[in-house]
Amino acid sequence: QVQLVESGGGLVQAGGSLRLSCAASGRTFNNYAMGWFRQVPGKEREFVAAINRSGGITYYANSVTGRFTISRDNAKNTVYLQMNSLKPEDTAVYYCAARPLTTSQAPSGYNYWGQGTQVTVSS
């Protein structure tokens, strides 16, 4: 089992920045690829970003490329999502997720999920 706890969400004005954190406990963190997803009511959970086990390879959704940065600190068992130039359409509940070995952009590919953290961007 891997337990994931997100933090760092909140209310920010358009153009602002937030940094989400996801702390992992349980199994060996660097055995897991990590992903960030987001979801708004009535819509499916969508891929935001993913990072491989070492942190050397990252993937982004087109909608956040150039604005968001995913990173991880394996010594701290934590993955981050730095979000800059935020837009109202970034408003959602953000979830981190873990899966063994390789990355995936599909929510169904992840075994473990955090409880989510709300991000609200005002116009």
PDB file of C-alpha atoms in Angstrom:
ATOM      1  CA  GLN A   1       0.000   0.000   0.000  1.00  0.00           C
ATOM      2  CA  VAL A   2       0.985   3.584  -0.690  1.00  0.00           C
ATOM      3  CA  GLN A   3      -0.695   6.451   1.117  1.00  0.00           C
ATOM      4  CA  LEU A   4      -0.780   9.828  -0.605  1.00  0.00           C
ATOM      5  CA  VAL A   5      -1.669  13.169   0.957  1.00  0.00           C
ATOM      6  CA  GLU A   6      -1.953  16.324  -1.157  1.00  0.00           C
ATOM      7  CA  SER A   7      -1.592  19.855   0.133  1.00  0.00           C
ATOM      8  CA  GLY A   8      -1.106  23.355  -1.197  1.00  0.00           C
ATOM      9  CA  GLY A   9      -4.430  24.033  -2.862  1.00  0.00           C
ATOM     10  CA  GLY A  10      -6.361  27.238  -2.363  1.00  0.00           C
ATOM     11  CA  LEU A  11      -7.839  30.335  -3.949  1.00  0.00           C
ATOM     12  CA  VAL A  12      -5.696  32.421  -6.275  1.00  0.00           C
ATOM     13  CA  GLN A  13      -6.299  35.145  -8.816  1.00  0.00           C
ATOM     14  CA  ALA A  14      -5.803  34.530 -12.508  1.00  0.00           C
ATOM     15  CA  GLY A  15      -2.143  34.878 -13.401  1.00  0.00           C
ATOM     16  CA  GLY A  16      -1.032  33.752  -9.972  1.00  0.00           C
ATOM     17  CA  SER A  17       0.860  30.682  -8.834  1.00  0.00           C
ATOM     18  CA  LEU A  18       0.390  27.751  -6.493  1.00  0.00           C
ATOM     19  CA  ARG A  19       2.596  24.823  -5.564  1.00  0.00           C
ATOM     20  CA  LEU A  20       0.935  21.529  -4.776  1.00  0.00           C
ATOM     21  CA  SER A  21       2.700  18.853  -2.758  1.00  0.00           C
ATOM     22  CA  CYS A  22       1.942  15.177  -2.431  1.00  0.00           C
ATOM     23  CA  ALA A  23       3.570  13.289   0.425  1.00  0.00           C
ATOM     24  CA  ALA A  24       3.823   9.520   0.094  1.00  0.00           C
ATOM     25  CA  SER A  25       4.219   6.880   2.749  1.00  0.00           C
ATOM     26  CA  GLY A  26       4.184   3.143   2.802  1.00  0.00           C
ATOM     27  CA  ARG A  27       6.179   1.436   0.105  1.00  0.00           C
ATOM     28  CA  THR A  28       9.474   2.582  -1.415  1.00  0.00           C
ATOM     29  CA  PHE A  29       8.645   5.870  -3.106  1.00  0.00           C
ATOM     30  CA  ASN A  30      11.182   5.600  -5.902  1.00  0.00           C
ATOM     31  CA  ASN A  31       9.581   2.373  -7.106  1.00  0.00           C
ATOM     32  CA  TYR A  32       6.605   4.402  -8.273  1.00  0.00           C
ATOM     33  CA  ALA A  33       5.905   6.708 -11.157  1.00  0.00           C
ATOM     34  CA  MET A  34       3.719   9.619 -10.116  1.00  0.00           C
ATOM     35  CA  GLY A  35       0.983  11.583 -11.778  1.00  0.00           C
ATOM     36  CA  TRP A  36      -1.203  14.612 -11.197  1.00  0.00           C
ATOM     37  CA  PHE A  37      -4.803  14.665 -12.373  1.00  0.00           C
ATOM     38  CA  ARG A  38      -7.679  17.070 -11.956  1.00  0.00           C
ATOM     39  CA  GLN A  39     -11.426  16.862 -11.966  1.00  0.00           C
ATOM     40  CA  VAL A  40     -14.360  19.245 -12.042  1.00  0.00           C
ATOM     41  CA  PRO A  41     -17.913  18.240 -11.150  1.00  0.00           C
ATOM     42  CA  GLY A  42     -19.670  16.456 -13.962  1.00  0.00           C
ATOM     43  CA  LYS A  43     -16.495  15.775 -15.926  1.00  0.00           C
ATOM     44  CA  GLU A  44     -14.071  12.913 -16.084  1.00  0.00           C
ATOM     45  CA  ARG A  45     -10.782  13.043 -14.267  1.00  0.00           C
ATOM     46  CA  GLU A  46      -8.146  14.378 -16.648  1.00  0.00           C
ATOM     47  CA  PHE A  47      -4.403  13.989 -16.893  1.00  0.00           C
ATOM     48  CA  VAL A  48      -2.255  16.969 -15.943  1.00  0.00           C
ATOM     49  CA  ALA A  49       1.337  15.749 -15.584  1.00  0.00           C
ATOM     50  CA  ALA A  50       3.418  12.667 -14.856  1.00  0.00           C
ATOM     51  CA  ILE A  51       6.975  11.943 -13.814  1.00  0.00           C
ATOM     52  CA  ASN A  52       9.043   8.789 -13.931  1.00  0.00           C
ATOM     53  CA  ARG A  53      10.680   7.132 -10.954  1.00  0.00           C
ATOM     54  CA  SER A  54      13.964   9.019 -11.124  1.00  0.00           C
ATOM     55  CA  GLY A  55      12.405  12.347 -12.003  1.00  0.00           C
ATOM     56  CA  GLY A  56      14.293  12.587 -15.263  1.00  0.00           C
ATOM     57  CA  ILE A  57      11.310  12.226 -17.600  1.00  0.00           C
ATOM     58  CA  THR A  58       8.133  14.269 -17.433  1.00  0.00           C
ATOM     59  CA  TYR A  59       4.908  14.488 -19.416  1.00  0.00           C
ATOM     60  CA  TYR A  60       2.305  17.227 -19.563  1.00  0.00           C
ATOM     61  CA  ALA A  61      -1.164  17.788 -20.894  1.00  0.00           C
ATOM     62  CA  ASN A  62      -1.202  20.303 -23.743  1.00  0.00           C
ATOM     63  CA  SER A  63      -3.347  22.637 -21.686  1.00  0.00           C
ATOM     64  CA  VAL A  64      -0.679  23.083 -18.994  1.00  0.00           C
ATOM     65  CA  THR A  65       2.554  22.783 -20.973  1.00  0.00           C
ATOM     66  CA  GLY A  66       4.780  25.765 -20.333  1.00  0.00           C
ATOM     67  CA  ARG A  67       2.840  26.778 -17.206  1.00  0.00           C
ATOM     68  CA  PHE A  68       3.029  23.757 -14.877  1.00  0.00           C
ATOM     69  CA  THR A  69       6.087  21.842 -13.727  1.00  0.00           C
ATOM     70  CA  ILE A  70       6.079  18.444 -12.060  1.00  0.00           C
ATOM     71  CA  SER A  71       9.035  17.395  -9.937  1.00  0.00           C
ATOM     72  CA  ARG A  72       9.858  14.943  -7.181  1.00  0.00           C
ATOM     73  CA  ASP A  73      12.206  14.626  -4.254  1.00  0.00           C
ATOM     74  CA  ASN A  74      12.760  10.937  -3.576  1.00  0.00           C
ATOM     75  CA  ALA A  75      14.629  11.698  -0.363  1.00  0.00           C
ATOM     76  CA  LYS A  76      11.488  13.398   0.969  1.00  0.00           C
ATOM     77  CA  ASN A  77       8.975  10.991  -0.607  1.00  0.00           C
ATOM     78  CA  THR A  78       7.230  13.949  -2.172  1.00  0.00           C
ATOM     79  CA  VAL A  79       6.055  14.972  -5.615  1.00  0.00           C
ATOM     80  CA  TYR A  80       5.269  18.579  -6.496  1.00  0.00           C
ATOM     81  CA  LEU A  81       3.239  20.465  -9.061  1.00  0.00           C
ATOM     82  CA  GLN A  82       4.302  24.059  -9.577  1.00  0.00           C
ATOM     83  CA  MET A  83       1.471  25.912 -11.283  1.00  0.00           C
ATOM     84  CA  ASN A  84       2.171  29.319 -12.801  1.00  0.00           C
ATOM     85  CA  SER A  85       0.075  31.684 -14.921  1.00  0.00           C
ATOM     86  CA  LEU A  86      -3.061  30.094 -13.568  1.00  0.00           C
ATOM     87  CA  LYS A  87      -6.315  30.484 -15.472  1.00  0.00           C
ATOM     88  CA  PRO A  88      -9.930  30.171 -14.297  1.00  0.00           C
ATOM     89  CA  GLU A  89     -10.204  26.983 -16.359  1.00  0.00           C
ATOM     90  CA  ASP A  90      -7.544  25.415 -14.110  1.00  0.00           C
ATOM     91  CA  THR A  91     -10.104  25.395 -11.298  1.00  0.00           C
ATOM     92  CA  ALA A  92     -10.570  21.784 -10.166  1.00  0.00           C
ATOM     93  CA  VAL A  93      -9.810  19.263  -7.478  1.00  0.00           C
ATOM     94  CA  TYR A  94      -6.244  18.096  -8.033  1.00  0.00           C
ATOM     95  CA  TYR A  95      -5.222  14.554  -7.229  1.00  0.00           C
ATOM     96  CA  CYS A  96      -1.856  12.870  -7.097  1.00  0.00           C
ATOM     97  CA  ALA A  97      -1.536   9.220  -7.982  1.00  0.00           C
ATOM     98  CA  ALA A  98       1.094   6.487  -7.945  1.00  0.00           C
ATOM     99  CA  ARG A  99       1.701   3.423 -10.074  1.00  0.00           C
ATOM    100  CA  PRO A 100       4.556   0.913 -10.045  1.00  0.00           C
ATOM    101  CA  LEU A 101       7.452   1.350 -12.439  1.00  0.00           C
ATOM    102  CA  THR A 102       6.289   3.220 -15.545  1.00  0.00           C
ATOM    103  CA  THR A 103       4.310   6.396 -16.134  1.00  0.00           C
ATOM    104  CA  SER A 104       0.832   6.578 -17.624  1.00  0.00           C
ATOM    105  CA  GLN A 105      -1.519   9.334 -18.727  1.00  0.00           C
ATOM    106  CA  ALA A 106      -4.621   7.262 -18.021  1.00  0.00           C
ATOM    107  CA  PRO A 107      -6.291   7.517 -14.614  1.00  0.00           C
ATOM    108  CA  SER A 108      -7.125   3.830 -14.819  1.00  0.00           C
ATOM    109  CA  GLY A 109      -3.422   3.065 -14.891  1.00  0.00           C
ATOM    110  CA  TYR A 110      -2.823   4.253 -11.344  1.00  0.00           C
ATOM    111  CA  ASN A 111      -3.151   2.087  -8.279  1.00  0.00           C
ATOM    112  CA  TYR A 112      -3.072   4.653  -5.485  1.00  0.00           C
ATOM    113  CA  TRP A 113      -4.733   8.032  -5.108  1.00  0.00           C
ATOM    114  CA  GLY A 114      -4.722  10.885  -2.660  1.00  0.00           C
ATOM    115  CA  GLN A 115      -7.853  12.563  -1.346  1.00  0.00           C
ATOM    116  CA  GLY A 116      -7.468  15.630  -3.554  1.00  0.00           C
ATOM    117  CA  THR A 117      -6.924  19.327  -2.950  1.00  0.00           C
ATOM    118  CA  GLN A 118      -9.123  22.115  -4.290  1.00  0.00           C
ATOM    119  CA  VAL A 119      -7.627  24.761  -6.550  1.00  0.00           C
ATOM    120  CA  THR A 120      -9.810  27.740  -7.383  1.00  0.00           C
ATOM    121  CA  VAL A 121      -8.676  30.439  -9.791  1.00  0.00           C
ATOM    122  CA  SER A 122     -10.713  33.623  -9.826  1.00  0.00           C
ATOM    123  CA  SER A 123     -10.946  35.880 -12.860  1.00  0.00           C
TER     124      SER A 123
END
